[in-house]
Amino acid sequence: ACQERGVLWIESPFPPEDPGAHAALAAQLQTPVSLGASYRTHFELLPFFHASAMGVLSPGASESGITESLLMIADAVEQGVE
């Protein structure tokens, strides 16, 4: 239904501590899962990158700061996440 309605991504559908749930949903959808705003460091996002739990990164620079946001973006590029 998301694809039919033109939804571009689904943002943070589960608690931020659960990469497995995000990965399971991402594997079932064509619409990408977006994560990032709930995390303060790029280290917190590594389990999500490794689990292929997201298709879009949306860091919250006001929470994580510019340097950490840039590190998150670098990790996303390395993992093929938009």
mmCIF file of C-alpha atoms in Angstrom:
data_model
loop_
_atom_site.group_PDB
_atom_site.id
_atom_site.type_symbol
_atom_site.label_atom_id
_atom_site.label_comp_id
_atom_site.label_asym_id
_atom_site.label_seq_id
_atom_site.Cartn_x
_atom_site.Cartn_y
_atom_site.Cartn_z
ATOM 1 C CA ALA A 1 0.000 0.000 0.000
ATOM 2 C CA CYS A 2 2.906 2.381 0.690
ATOM 3 C CA GLN A 3 4.260 1.920 -2.818
ATOM 4 C CA GLU A 4 0.830 2.543 -4.360
ATOM 5 C CA ARG A 5 0.411 5.756 -2.386
ATOM 6 C CA GLY A 6 3.844 7.115 -3.296
ATOM 7 C CA VAL A 7 5.262 6.959 0.245
ATOM 8 C CA LEU A 8 8.958 7.769 -0.054
ATOM 9 C CA TRP A 9 10.039 6.155 3.250
ATOM 10 C CA ILE A 10 8.760 4.940 6.611
ATOM 11 C CA GLU A 11 10.511 6.721 9.457
ATOM 12 C CA SER A 12 11.473 4.950 12.695
ATOM 13 C CA PRO A 13 8.620 2.405 12.780
ATOM 14 C CA PHE A 14 9.920 0.541 15.863
ATOM 15 C CA PRO A 15 11.731 1.381 19.114
ATOM 16 C CA PRO A 16 15.210 2.725 18.389
ATOM 17 C CA GLU A 17 16.913 -0.166 20.220
ATOM 18 C CA ASP A 18 15.629 -2.883 17.858
ATOM 19 C CA PRO A 19 17.662 -3.361 14.672
ATOM 20 C CA GLY A 20 16.130 -6.819 14.143
ATOM 21 C CA ALA A 21 12.568 -5.537 13.872
ATOM 22 C CA HIS A 22 13.637 -2.754 11.509
ATOM 23 C CA ALA A 23 15.592 -5.231 9.364
ATOM 24 C CA ALA A 24 12.657 -7.658 9.178
ATOM 25 C CA LEU A 25 10.328 -4.885 8.032
ATOM 26 C CA ALA A 26 12.874 -3.495 5.555
ATOM 27 C CA ALA A 27 13.200 -6.955 3.991
ATOM 28 C CA GLN A 28 9.436 -7.131 3.418
ATOM 29 C CA LEU A 29 8.894 -3.668 1.922
ATOM 30 C CA GLN A 30 9.824 -1.910 -1.275
ATOM 31 C CA THR A 31 9.414 1.401 0.564
ATOM 32 C CA PRO A 32 12.659 2.102 2.465
ATOM 33 C CA VAL A 33 12.871 2.419 6.235
ATOM 34 C CA SER A 34 14.415 5.681 7.415
ATOM 35 C CA LEU A 35 16.391 5.962 10.663
ATOM 36 C CA GLY A 36 18.819 8.345 12.284
ATOM 37 C CA ALA A 37 17.153 11.082 14.324
ATOM 38 C CA SER A 38 17.012 8.963 17.500
ATOM 39 C CA TYR A 39 20.742 8.281 17.559
ATOM 40 C CA ARG A 40 23.530 10.473 18.913
ATOM 41 C CA THR A 41 26.603 8.692 17.531
ATOM 42 C CA HIS A 42 27.477 6.779 14.394
ATOM 43 C CA PHE A 43 28.368 3.828 16.631
ATOM 44 C CA GLU A 44 24.697 3.490 17.635
ATOM 45 C CA LEU A 45 23.728 3.088 13.993
ATOM 46 C CA LEU A 46 26.284 0.398 13.117
ATOM 47 C CA PRO A 47 23.986 -2.521 14.112
ATOM 48 C CA PHE A 48 21.295 -1.090 11.813
ATOM 49 C CA PHE A 49 23.725 -0.770 8.908
ATOM 50 C CA HIS A 50 25.016 -4.313 9.472
ATOM 51 C CA ALA A 51 21.448 -5.697 9.618
ATOM 52 C CA SER A 52 20.409 -3.863 6.399
ATOM 53 C CA ALA A 53 17.671 -2.293 8.504
ATOM 54 C CA MET A 54 17.395 1.005 6.643
ATOM 55 C CA GLY A 55 17.335 2.407 3.162
ATOM 56 C CA VAL A 56 17.407 6.098 4.084
ATOM 57 C CA LEU A 57 19.464 7.852 6.739
ATOM 58 C CA SER A 58 17.879 10.882 8.392
ATOM 59 C CA PRO A 59 20.260 12.081 11.098
ATOM 60 C CA GLY A 60 19.152 14.695 13.595
ATOM 61 C CA ALA A 61 22.060 17.127 13.489
ATOM 62 C CA SER A 62 20.609 19.125 16.377
ATOM 63 C CA GLU A 63 20.842 15.998 18.559
ATOM 64 C CA SER A 64 24.028 14.384 17.255
ATOM 65 C CA GLY A 65 25.962 17.458 16.136
ATOM 66 C CA ILE A 66 27.609 18.190 12.822
ATOM 67 C CA THR A 67 30.660 15.952 13.268
ATOM 68 C CA GLU A 68 28.664 12.860 14.260
ATOM 69 C CA SER A 69 26.107 13.526 11.519
ATOM 70 C CA LEU A 70 28.939 13.607 8.978
ATOM 71 C CA LEU A 71 30.271 10.316 10.359
ATOM 72 C CA MET A 72 26.777 8.809 10.087
ATOM 73 C CA ILE A 73 26.584 9.992 6.491
ATOM 74 C CA ALA A 74 30.006 8.515 5.706
ATOM 75 C CA ASP A 75 28.875 5.170 7.155
ATOM 76 C CA ALA A 76 25.650 5.353 5.146
ATOM 77 C CA VAL A 77 27.550 6.002 1.900
ATOM 78 C CA GLU A 78 29.870 3.095 2.655
ATOM 79 C CA GLN A 79 26.863 0.812 3.254
ATOM 80 C CA GLY A 80 24.908 2.009 0.196
ATOM 81 C CA VAL A 81 22.210 3.765 2.215
ATOM 82 C CA GLU A 82 20.727 6.994 0.838
#
